[in-house]
Amino acid sequence: MVGSSLYQTYNRANLVFERGEGVWLETADGRRFLDCAAGIAVNSLGHSHPALVSALKDQAEKLWHVSNVYQIPGQEEFGRKLVEATFADRVFCTNSGAEALECAIKTARRHFHVKGQPERVDVITFEGAFHGRTLATIAAGGQAKYLEGFGPKAPGFVQVPFGDRDALLAAISETTAAILIEPIQGEGGVRAVDTETLRDLRRICDENGILLILDEVQTGVGRTGKLFAHEWAGITPDIMAIAKGIGGGFPLGACLATEEASDGMQPGTHGTTYGGNPLAMAVGNAVLDVVLAPGFLEGVREKGLLLTQKLSGVVDRHPDIFEDLRGKGLMLGLKCRVTNTALLDHFRNAGVLAVGAGENVLRILPPLTITAEEIEEAVSRIETAAEAMESDMKKGAAE
Ligand SMILES: *Cc1c(COP(=O)(O)O)cnc(C)c1O
């Protein structure tokens, strides 16, 4: 925006939302949008979910913040819920995904440090990865566009092509600490790692005595129809970073680890001022209560199938606009033949929000609470957008 005093790091759309309810976002002048972006998989339970609003309000009237030098019962409860529901034995709370990844990387390196193998510091990552915007996580992501101009790339990250098993095996050495991967690349274009490859990665880590770190910041907390995407492959990581959906819109992340993997993280080795404070924990616990309630994830799987089926129809009917549909559950990607950002404008004109991603993909990431009727409405608006794009192209051709 001209005259803005903010860093110009975003090309912001000219949209100002004033309120949100469920899957709907409303601008000050009363325009309503069906939100299939959900803050990039953040508003897992939609906007203004009553359970989250009341958890936050109740906590706000009692206690906002205390330091992590004190006991925080809400944090114990949050940790216990995650430990009971996952592979993990230990949880560290953060405020964001990148911080959860930083904790994951530090945890892996410290594990080898206390094991007497301090040379094991390298983390192997995959092309197209996205792990955040801190200095370490841009090095982990390895994308030139995020590294350029920010000085020397943090050492200790080795990148291999996505899906190249031989390159991966060749990259493993006596300095390797871990393999870090998103079960489905989000920013990279909703590129899924197939279940057999995930199992293979688990085996490769075990055979080489290295750790498997999963970045489930985007795929986690029910997004793919399981609590965590790796469950589809029947494997477990040693360390996992989560964020986005776990806070439902409140800044919250966490690093989860097994007892063994986290054995180096003793008192004084790591910390955070805000991570896991009472306000964040009130919301995080409320999100988990909803997502872990019987039937919730089953509902996400059903809705994921419905959305997949309906969107496949749209892709089939508009072969000049779309190339394919990818992803799992309510983490879907429309690979476009037209420029994804141009199509996104038509989505907005049709009153539906999506998010761009790599490989010319538009991500469809609705709140997990979307209903079947709302799915119908979203798909019909997406179809309207595709038709508008087609008529633009015809006009362009006629001129
Ligand atoms: C968004 C995202 C991150 C970074 O999370 P922030 O909260 O923005 O720091 C890391 N990994 C993945 C897979 C993400 O989608």
Tab-separated table of C-alpha atoms and ligand atoms in Angstrom:
chain	number	residue	atom	x	y	z
A	1	MET	CA	0.000	0.000	0.000
A	2	VAL	CA	1.349	3.441	-0.939
A	3	GLY	CA	2.189	5.428	2.166
A	4	SER	CA	2.256	2.365	4.370
A	5	SER	CA	4.805	2.443	7.163
A	6	LEU	CA	5.175	-1.324	7.083
A	7	TYR	CA	7.990	-3.367	5.579
A	8	GLN	CA	7.048	-3.948	1.970
A	9	THR	CA	7.642	-7.707	2.246
A	10	TYR	CA	4.131	-8.629	1.108
A	11	ASN	CA	2.251	-7.867	-2.089
A	12	ARG	CA	-0.985	-7.621	-0.194
A	13	ALA	CA	-4.338	-8.114	-1.884
A	14	ASN	CA	-6.615	-5.116	-1.619
A	15	LEU	CA	-8.974	-6.820	0.826
A	16	VAL	CA	-9.693	-5.801	4.404
A	17	PHE	CA	-11.580	-8.350	6.432
A	18	GLU	CA	-13.460	-7.212	9.453
A	19	ARG	CA	-15.012	-10.348	10.840
A	20	GLY	CA	-15.148	-14.071	10.312
A	21	GLU	CA	-17.553	-16.811	11.218
A	22	GLY	CA	-16.985	-20.450	10.394
A	23	VAL	CA	-15.728	-20.680	6.813
A	24	TRP	CA	-16.872	-17.152	5.993
A	25	LEU	CA	-14.873	-13.932	6.013
A	26	GLU	CA	-16.556	-10.570	5.669
A	27	THR	CA	-15.139	-7.216	4.594
A	28	ALA	CA	-16.090	-3.904	6.161
A	29	ASP	CA	-18.355	-3.154	3.169
A	30	GLY	CA	-20.222	-6.423	3.629
A	31	ARG	CA	-18.691	-8.648	0.935
A	32	ARG	CA	-18.563	-12.290	1.996
A	33	PHE	CA	-15.841	-14.756	0.995
A	34	LEU	CA	-15.721	-18.495	1.456
A	35	ASP	CA	-12.343	-19.018	3.052
A	36	CYS	CA	-10.543	-21.975	1.462
A	37	ALA	CA	-7.195	-20.590	2.575
A	38	ALA	CA	-7.853	-20.517	6.317
A	39	GLY	CA	-4.837	-18.312	7.028
A	40	ILE	CA	-2.764	-20.943	5.192
A	41	ALA	CA	-4.066	-23.942	7.119
A	42	VAL	CA	-4.127	-21.987	10.383
A	43	ASN	CA	-7.842	-21.479	11.095
A	44	SER	CA	-8.335	-25.216	11.473
A	45	LEU	CA	-11.692	-24.773	13.185
A	46	GLY	CA	-12.778	-21.808	11.091
A	47	HIS	CA	-13.272	-18.275	12.324
A	48	SER	CA	-14.741	-17.424	15.733
A	49	HIS	CA	-15.253	-21.046	16.762
A	50	PRO	CA	-17.314	-20.762	19.961
A	51	ALA	CA	-15.124	-23.194	21.939
A	52	LEU	CA	-11.977	-21.248	21.052
A	53	VAL	CA	-13.534	-17.837	21.688
A	54	SER	CA	-14.729	-18.895	25.108
A	55	ALA	CA	-11.415	-20.592	26.024
A	56	LEU	CA	-9.532	-17.433	25.103
A	57	LYS	CA	-11.960	-15.099	26.882
A	58	ASP	CA	-12.009	-17.167	30.073
A	59	GLN	CA	-8.233	-17.318	30.193
A	60	ALA	CA	-7.880	-13.618	29.348
A	61	GLU	CA	-9.802	-12.739	32.490
A	62	LYS	CA	-7.597	-14.942	34.687
A	63	LEU	CA	-3.967	-14.844	33.571
A	64	TRP	CA	-2.263	-14.036	30.292
A	65	HIS	CA	1.367	-14.739	30.772
A	66	VAL	CA	3.854	-16.160	33.209
A	67	SER	CA	7.440	-17.113	32.523
A	68	ASN	CA	8.432	-20.671	31.784
A	69	VAL	CA	10.425	-20.597	35.021
A	70	TYR	CA	7.077	-21.383	36.709
A	71	GLN	CA	4.728	-24.346	36.429
A	72	ILE	CA	2.094	-23.830	33.740
A	73	PRO	CA	-0.732	-26.354	34.214
A	74	GLY	CA	-2.253	-25.625	30.797
A	75	GLN	CA	1.090	-26.462	29.190
A	76	GLU	CA	1.317	-29.759	31.112
A	77	GLU	CA	-2.192	-30.591	29.923
A	78	PHE	CA	-1.341	-29.657	26.321
A	79	GLY	CA	1.808	-31.778	26.420
A	80	ARG	CA	-0.052	-34.715	27.948
A	81	LYS	CA	-2.732	-34.602	25.256
A	82	LEU	CA	-0.154	-34.580	22.458
A	83	VAL	CA	1.906	-37.339	24.066
A	84	GLU	CA	-1.174	-39.523	24.502
A	85	ALA	CA	-2.241	-38.977	20.903
A	86	THR	CA	1.156	-39.395	19.185
A	87	PHE	CA	4.565	-41.120	19.102
A	88	ALA	CA	6.033	-38.397	21.306
A	89	ASP	CA	7.218	-38.511	24.913
A	90	ARG	CA	8.181	-34.825	25.207
A	91	VAL	CA	6.816	-31.531	23.936
A	92	PHE	CA	8.351	-28.043	23.703
A	93	CYS	CA	5.965	-25.165	23.004
A	94	THR	CA	6.811	-22.360	20.576
A	95	ASN	CA	5.002	-19.442	18.961
A	96	SER	CA	5.484	-20.399	15.338
A	97	GLY	CA	6.393	-23.095	12.861
A	98	ALA	CA	9.915	-21.837	12.238
A	99	GLU	CA	10.631	-21.872	15.964
A	100	ALA	CA	9.298	-25.406	16.211
A	101	LEU	CA	11.712	-26.379	13.402
A	102	GLU	CA	14.590	-24.581	15.135
A	103	CYS	CA	13.830	-26.615	18.241
A	104	ALA	CA	13.660	-29.808	16.175
A	105	ILE	CA	17.055	-29.150	14.567
A	106	LYS	CA	18.635	-28.243	17.911
A	107	THR	CA	17.128	-31.357	19.498
A	108	ALA	CA	18.663	-33.606	16.808
A	109	ARG	CA	22.106	-32.022	17.088
A	110	ARG	CA	22.081	-32.126	20.899
A	111	HIS	CA	21.085	-35.782	20.811
A	112	PHE	CA	24.290	-36.633	18.972
A	113	HIS	CA	26.288	-34.223	21.120
A	114	VAL	CA	25.370	-36.055	24.326
A	115	LYS	CA	25.785	-39.372	22.545
A	116	GLY	CA	29.433	-38.571	21.943
A	117	GLN	CA	28.981	-37.999	18.204
A	118	PRO	CA	29.222	-34.199	18.054
A	119	GLU	CA	30.285	-34.387	14.398
A	120	ARG	CA	26.730	-35.374	13.469
A	121	VAL	CA	25.231	-31.968	12.740
A	122	ASP	CA	24.001	-32.128	9.145
A	123	VAL	CA	20.328	-32.221	8.299
A	124	ILE	CA	19.323	-33.545	4.884
A	125	THR	CA	16.376	-31.769	3.277
A	126	PHE	CA	14.587	-31.928	-0.081
A	127	GLU	CA	14.267	-29.546	-3.002
A	128	GLY	CA	11.015	-27.589	-2.881
A	129	ALA	CA	10.918	-27.763	0.915
A	130	PHE	CA	9.695	-24.936	3.079
A	131	HIS	CA	10.553	-24.852	6.764
A	132	GLY	CA	10.201	-21.167	7.700
A	133	ARG	CA	11.973	-17.833	7.395
A	134	THR	CA	14.581	-17.779	10.161
A	135	LEU	CA	18.223	-17.984	9.150
A	136	ALA	CA	18.420	-21.704	9.930
A	137	THR	CA	15.081	-22.597	8.374
A	138	ILE	CA	15.787	-20.769	5.084
A	139	ALA	CA	19.000	-22.781	4.944
A	140	ALA	CA	16.970	-25.936	5.614
A	141	GLY	CA	14.434	-25.012	2.920
A	142	GLY	CA	17.305	-24.292	0.574
A	143	GLN	CA	15.281	-22.096	-1.793
A	144	ALA	CA	17.418	-19.477	-3.513
A	145	LYS	CA	14.608	-16.914	-3.527
A	146	TYR	CA	14.476	-16.947	0.287
A	147	LEU	CA	18.264	-17.115	0.813
A	148	GLU	CA	19.358	-14.406	-1.597
A	149	GLY	CA	20.899	-11.357	-0.009
A	150	PHE	CA	20.827	-12.655	3.538
A	151	GLY	CA	24.498	-13.438	3.830
A	152	PRO	CA	26.127	-16.807	4.223
A	153	LYS	CA	23.715	-19.708	4.285
A	154	ALA	CA	23.730	-21.342	7.701
A	155	PRO	CA	25.897	-24.439	7.493
A	156	GLY	CA	24.714	-27.921	8.362
A	157	PHE	CA	22.066	-28.433	5.692
A	158	VAL	CA	22.431	-30.718	2.712
A	159	GLN	CA	19.760	-30.747	0.045
A	160	VAL	CA	18.832	-33.527	-2.363
A	161	PRO	CA	16.268	-33.635	-5.205
A	162	PHE	CA	12.719	-34.549	-4.175
A	163	GLY	CA	12.145	-38.270	-4.603
A	164	ASP	CA	15.761	-39.113	-5.533
A	165	ARG	CA	16.595	-42.106	-3.336
A	166	ASP	CA	20.107	-42.582	-4.717
A	167	ALA	CA	21.010	-38.951	-4.117
A	168	LEU	CA	19.650	-39.263	-0.598
A	169	LEU	CA	21.722	-42.355	0.172
A	170	ALA	CA	24.804	-40.687	-1.309
A	171	ALA	CA	24.245	-37.626	0.892
A	172	ILE	CA	24.282	-39.614	4.142
A	173	SER	CA	27.671	-39.511	5.838
A	174	GLU	CA	29.289	-39.661	9.267
A	175	THR	CA	28.279	-36.015	9.781
A	176	THR	CA	24.566	-36.626	9.165
A	177	ALA	CA	22.256	-36.097	12.126
A	178	ALA	CA	18.837	-36.270	10.539
A	179	ILE	CA	16.556	-36.279	7.539
A	180	LEU	CA	13.951	-33.504	7.598
A	181	ILE	CA	10.876	-33.710	5.386
A	182	GLU	CA	7.287	-32.491	5.027
A	183	PRO	CA	4.958	-35.484	4.419
A	184	ILE	CA	3.262	-33.240	1.854
A	185	GLN	CA	5.181	-30.197	0.668
A	186	GLY	CA	2.863	-27.249	1.242
A	187	GLU	CA	4.518	-24.119	-0.173
A	188	GLY	CA	6.317	-26.410	-2.623
A	189	GLY	CA	3.036	-27.151	-4.406
A	190	VAL	CA	1.124	-29.795	-2.420
A	191	ARG	CA	3.637	-32.454	-3.424
A	192	ALA	CA	3.002	-35.591	-1.414
A	193	VAL	CA	5.661	-38.039	-0.351
A	194	ASP	CA	4.046	-41.404	-1.013
A	195	THR	CA	3.551	-43.750	1.900
A	196	GLU	CA	6.120	-46.262	0.639
A	197	THR	CA	8.757	-43.521	0.457
A	198	LEU	CA	7.964	-42.401	3.999
A	199	ARG	CA	8.401	-45.989	5.224
A	200	ASP	CA	11.626	-46.188	3.265
A	201	LEU	CA	12.885	-42.984	4.892
A	202	ARG	CA	12.138	-44.467	8.316
A	203	ARG	CA	14.158	-47.581	7.398
A	204	ILE	CA	17.027	-45.515	5.995
A	205	CYS	CA	17.196	-43.483	9.209
A	206	ASP	CA	17.183	-46.625	11.363
A	207	GLU	CA	19.845	-48.363	9.288
A	208	ASN	CA	22.115	-45.340	9.416
A	209	GLY	CA	21.541	-44.421	13.044
A	210	ILE	CA	20.139	-41.001	12.184
A	211	LEU	CA	16.929	-39.246	13.172
A	212	LEU	CA	13.787	-38.675	11.162
A	213	ILE	CA	12.340	-35.192	11.636
A	214	LEU	CA	8.932	-34.472	10.157
A	215	ASP	CA	7.715	-30.975	9.454
A	216	GLU	CA	3.969	-31.283	10.002
A	217	VAL	CA	3.459	-27.561	10.466
A	218	GLN	CA	0.991	-27.527	7.571
A	219	THR	CA	-0.055	-31.196	7.280
A	220	GLY	CA	-0.717	-31.704	10.987
A	221	VAL	CA	-3.667	-31.383	13.352
A	222	GLY	CA	-6.172	-33.206	11.196
A	223	ARG	CA	-5.491	-31.450	7.894
A	224	THR	CA	-5.114	-34.702	5.905
A	225	GLY	CA	-7.805	-36.597	7.816
A	226	LYS	CA	-5.444	-38.169	10.349
A	227	LEU	CA	-4.199	-36.251	13.383
A	228	PHE	CA	-0.792	-36.248	11.657
A	229	ALA	CA	-0.084	-37.075	8.011
A	230	HIS	CA	2.641	-39.628	8.798
A	231	GLU	CA	-0.015	-41.873	10.335
A	232	TRP	CA	-1.151	-42.709	6.791
A	233	ALA	CA	2.195	-44.463	6.292
A	234	GLY	CA	2.092	-46.259	9.639
A	235	ILE	CA	5.464	-44.852	10.653
A	236	THR	CA	6.549	-42.491	13.397
A	237	PRO	CA	9.265	-39.828	13.370
A	238	ASP	CA	11.789	-39.200	16.137
A	239	ILE	CA	11.077	-35.490	16.169
A	240	MET	CA	8.206	-33.471	14.696
A	241	ALA	CA	7.491	-29.770	14.301
A	242	ILE	CA	3.893	-28.568	14.356
A	243	ALA	CA	2.217	-25.139	14.333
A	244	LYS	CA	-0.451	-23.505	12.138
A	245	GLY	CA	-3.601	-25.568	12.800
A	246	ILE	CA	-2.739	-26.331	16.431
A	247	GLY	CA	-3.463	-22.740	17.477
A	248	GLY	CA	-6.537	-22.267	15.291
A	249	GLY	CA	-5.363	-18.691	14.715
A	250	PHE	CA	-3.538	-18.066	17.987
A	251	PRO	CA	0.254	-18.060	17.422
A	252	LEU	CA	1.300	-21.493	18.653
A	253	GLY	CA	3.689	-24.204	17.613
A	254	ALA	CA	5.378	-27.168	19.232
A	255	CYS	CA	8.261	-29.550	18.825
A	256	LEU	CA	7.468	-33.148	19.736
A	257	ALA	CA	10.104	-35.814	20.304
A	258	THR	CA	10.701	-39.257	21.696
A	259	GLU	CA	12.440	-39.575	25.045
A	260	GLU	CA	15.590	-40.792	23.325
A	261	ALA	CA	15.741	-38.117	20.631
A	262	SER	CA	15.186	-35.345	23.180
A	263	ASP	CA	17.750	-36.676	25.671
A	264	GLY	CA	20.146	-33.803	25.040
A	265	MET	CA	17.650	-31.069	25.861
A	266	GLN	CA	18.499	-30.603	29.520
A	267	PRO	CA	17.774	-27.556	31.701
A	268	GLY	CA	19.248	-24.405	30.208
A	269	THR	CA	19.789	-25.783	26.692
A	270	HIS	CA	16.754	-24.111	25.134
A	271	GLY	CA	14.059	-21.632	26.009
A	272	THR	CA	11.357	-19.234	24.942
A	273	THR	CA	9.709	-16.228	26.546
A	274	TYR	CA	6.180	-16.656	25.229
A	275	GLY	CA	6.069	-20.241	24.031
A	276	GLY	CA	3.314	-22.154	25.814
A	277	ASN	CA	1.981	-19.243	27.840
A	278	PRO	CA	-1.434	-19.578	29.498
A	279	LEU	CA	-3.332	-17.754	26.724
A	280	ALA	CA	-1.818	-19.912	23.984
A	281	MET	CA	-2.395	-23.060	26.001
A	282	ALA	CA	-6.041	-22.276	26.637
A	283	VAL	CA	-6.588	-22.110	22.873
A	284	GLY	CA	-4.291	-25.033	22.003
A	285	ASN	CA	-6.067	-27.293	24.484
A	286	ALA	CA	-9.455	-26.254	23.129
A	287	VAL	CA	-8.328	-27.019	19.549
A	288	LEU	CA	-7.100	-30.455	20.599
A	289	ASP	CA	-10.352	-31.190	22.438
A	290	VAL	CA	-12.324	-30.552	19.259
A	291	VAL	CA	-9.968	-32.348	16.876
A	292	LEU	CA	-9.567	-35.385	19.149
A	293	ALA	CA	-13.293	-35.722	19.859
A	294	PRO	CA	-14.704	-39.022	18.547
A	295	GLY	CA	-15.715	-38.813	14.904
A	296	PHE	CA	-14.037	-35.492	14.107
A	297	LEU	CA	-11.166	-36.859	12.013
A	298	GLU	CA	-13.488	-39.338	10.327
A	299	GLY	CA	-15.593	-36.338	9.315
A	300	VAL	CA	-12.510	-34.627	7.867
A	301	ARG	CA	-11.750	-37.743	5.810
A	302	GLU	CA	-15.319	-37.850	4.473
A	303	LYS	CA	-15.273	-34.153	3.619
A	304	GLY	CA	-11.861	-34.559	2.033
A	305	LEU	CA	-13.236	-37.274	-0.238
A	306	LEU	CA	-16.261	-35.174	-1.143
A	307	LEU	CA	-14.122	-32.124	-1.947
A	308	THR	CA	-11.677	-34.269	-3.938
A	309	GLN	CA	-14.507	-35.806	-5.951
A	310	LYS	CA	-16.167	-32.455	-6.670
A	311	LEU	CA	-12.904	-30.697	-7.561
A	312	SER	CA	-11.863	-33.572	-9.834
A	313	GLY	CA	-15.046	-32.863	-11.757
A	314	VAL	CA	-14.061	-29.208	-12.111
A	315	VAL	CA	-10.575	-30.198	-13.298
A	316	ASP	CA	-12.103	-32.562	-15.889
A	317	ARG	CA	-14.524	-29.925	-17.145
A	318	HIS	CA	-11.818	-27.245	-17.499
A	319	PRO	CA	-8.769	-28.931	-19.020
A	320	ASP	CA	-7.412	-25.601	-20.323
A	321	ILE	CA	-7.372	-24.182	-16.800
A	322	PHE	CA	-6.335	-27.135	-14.652
A	323	GLU	CA	-3.787	-29.883	-15.076
A	324	ASP	CA	-4.456	-32.026	-12.039
A	325	LEU	CA	-5.690	-32.228	-8.474
A	326	ARG	CA	-3.320	-33.358	-5.754
A	327	GLY	CA	-3.117	-33.723	-2.004
A	328	LYS	CA	-5.001	-35.483	0.746
A	329	GLY	CA	-7.949	-34.796	3.021
A	330	LEU	CA	-8.547	-31.053	3.201
A	331	MET	CA	-5.062	-30.204	1.929
A	332	LEU	CA	-5.617	-30.081	-1.803
A	333	GLY	CA	-3.796	-28.430	-4.677
A	334	LEU	CA	-5.091	-27.491	-8.107
A	335	LYS	CA	-2.206	-27.534	-10.537
A	336	CYS	CA	-2.972	-24.833	-13.074
A	337	ARG	CA	-2.249	-24.513	-16.768
A	338	VAL	CA	-2.909	-20.770	-16.521
A	339	THR	CA	-0.905	-18.554	-14.173
A	340	ASN	CA	-2.089	-19.442	-10.678
A	341	THR	CA	-2.059	-15.828	-9.479
A	342	ALA	CA	-4.260	-14.698	-12.404
A	343	LEU	CA	-6.714	-17.460	-11.586
A	344	LEU	CA	-6.609	-16.472	-7.918
A	345	ASP	CA	-7.991	-13.045	-8.903
A	346	HIS	CA	-10.955	-14.795	-10.493
A	347	PHE	CA	-11.383	-16.922	-7.358
A	348	ARG	CA	-11.650	-13.715	-5.340
A	349	ASN	CA	-14.108	-12.193	-7.802
A	350	ALA	CA	-16.200	-15.338	-7.363
A	351	GLY	CA	-16.033	-14.919	-3.578
A	352	VAL	CA	-13.707	-17.775	-2.695
A	353	LEU	CA	-10.215	-17.576	-1.210
A	354	ALA	CA	-7.340	-19.953	-1.946
A	355	VAL	CA	-3.543	-19.731	-1.609
A	356	GLY	CA	-0.834	-19.929	-4.242
A	357	ALA	CA	2.009	-22.427	-4.000
A	358	GLY	CA	5.041	-23.612	-5.974
A	359	GLU	CA	4.672	-25.534	-9.246
A	360	ASN	CA	1.871	-23.148	-10.303
A	361	VAL	CA	-0.561	-24.680	-7.825
A	362	LEU	CA	-3.496	-23.119	-5.988
A	363	ARG	CA	-3.935	-24.611	-2.537
A	364	ILE	CA	-7.416	-25.368	-1.243
A	365	LEU	CA	-7.181	-25.494	2.546
A	366	PRO	CA	-10.619	-24.896	4.050
A	367	PRO	CA	-11.298	-25.019	7.773
A	368	LEU	CA	-11.687	-28.639	8.911
A	369	THR	CA	-15.158	-27.666	10.097
A	370	ILE	CA	-16.439	-26.934	6.578
A	371	THR	CA	-19.806	-28.620	5.931
A	372	ALA	CA	-20.890	-30.635	2.885
A	373	GLU	CA	-23.122	-27.736	1.760
A	374	GLU	CA	-20.234	-25.303	2.087
A	375	ILE	CA	-18.075	-27.646	0.028
A	376	GLU	CA	-20.724	-27.549	-2.714
A	377	GLU	CA	-20.750	-23.762	-2.532
A	378	ALA	CA	-16.941	-23.523	-2.623
A	379	VAL	CA	-16.724	-25.822	-5.627
A	380	SER	CA	-19.449	-23.932	-7.463
A	381	ARG	CA	-17.553	-20.659	-6.896
A	382	ILE	CA	-14.316	-22.262	-8.073
A	383	GLU	CA	-16.137	-23.392	-11.215
A	384	THR	CA	-17.419	-19.850	-11.758
A	385	ALA	CA	-13.827	-18.600	-11.480
A	386	ALA	CA	-12.614	-21.175	-14.009
A	387	GLU	CA	-15.364	-20.125	-16.446
A	388	ALA	CA	-14.454	-16.450	-16.030
A	389	MET	CA	-10.809	-17.276	-16.719
A	390	GLU	CA	-11.842	-19.180	-19.852
A	391	SER	CA	-13.870	-16.276	-21.156
A	392	ASP	CA	-10.880	-13.958	-20.503
A	393	MET	CA	-8.745	-16.280	-22.577
A	394	LYS	CA	-11.296	-16.326	-25.415
A	395	LYS	CA	-11.432	-12.530	-25.408
A	396	GLY	CA	-7.638	-12.419	-25.423
A	397	ALA	CA	-7.548	-14.795	-28.414
A	398	ALA	CA	-10.184	-12.779	-30.341
A	399	GLU	CA	-8.322	-9.486	-29.934
B	1	LIG	C1	4.232	-22.305	7.456
B	1	LIG	C2	5.242	-23.364	7.526
B	1	LIG	C3	6.412	-23.214	8.295
B	1	LIG	C4	6.750	-21.926	9.005
B	1	LIG	O1	5.819	-21.581	9.979
B	1	LIG	P1	5.820	-20.084	10.589
B	1	LIG	O2	4.768	-20.149	11.659
B	1	LIG	O3	5.489	-19.163	9.474
B	1	LIG	O4	7.167	-19.846	11.128
B	1	LIG	C5	7.288	-24.270	8.354
B	1	LIG	N1	7.042	-25.414	7.707
B	1	LIG	C6	5.940	-25.602	6.956
B	1	LIG	C7	5.712	-26.905	6.285
B	1	LIG	C8	5.015	-24.575	6.836
B	1	LIG	O5	3.928	-24.755	6.084
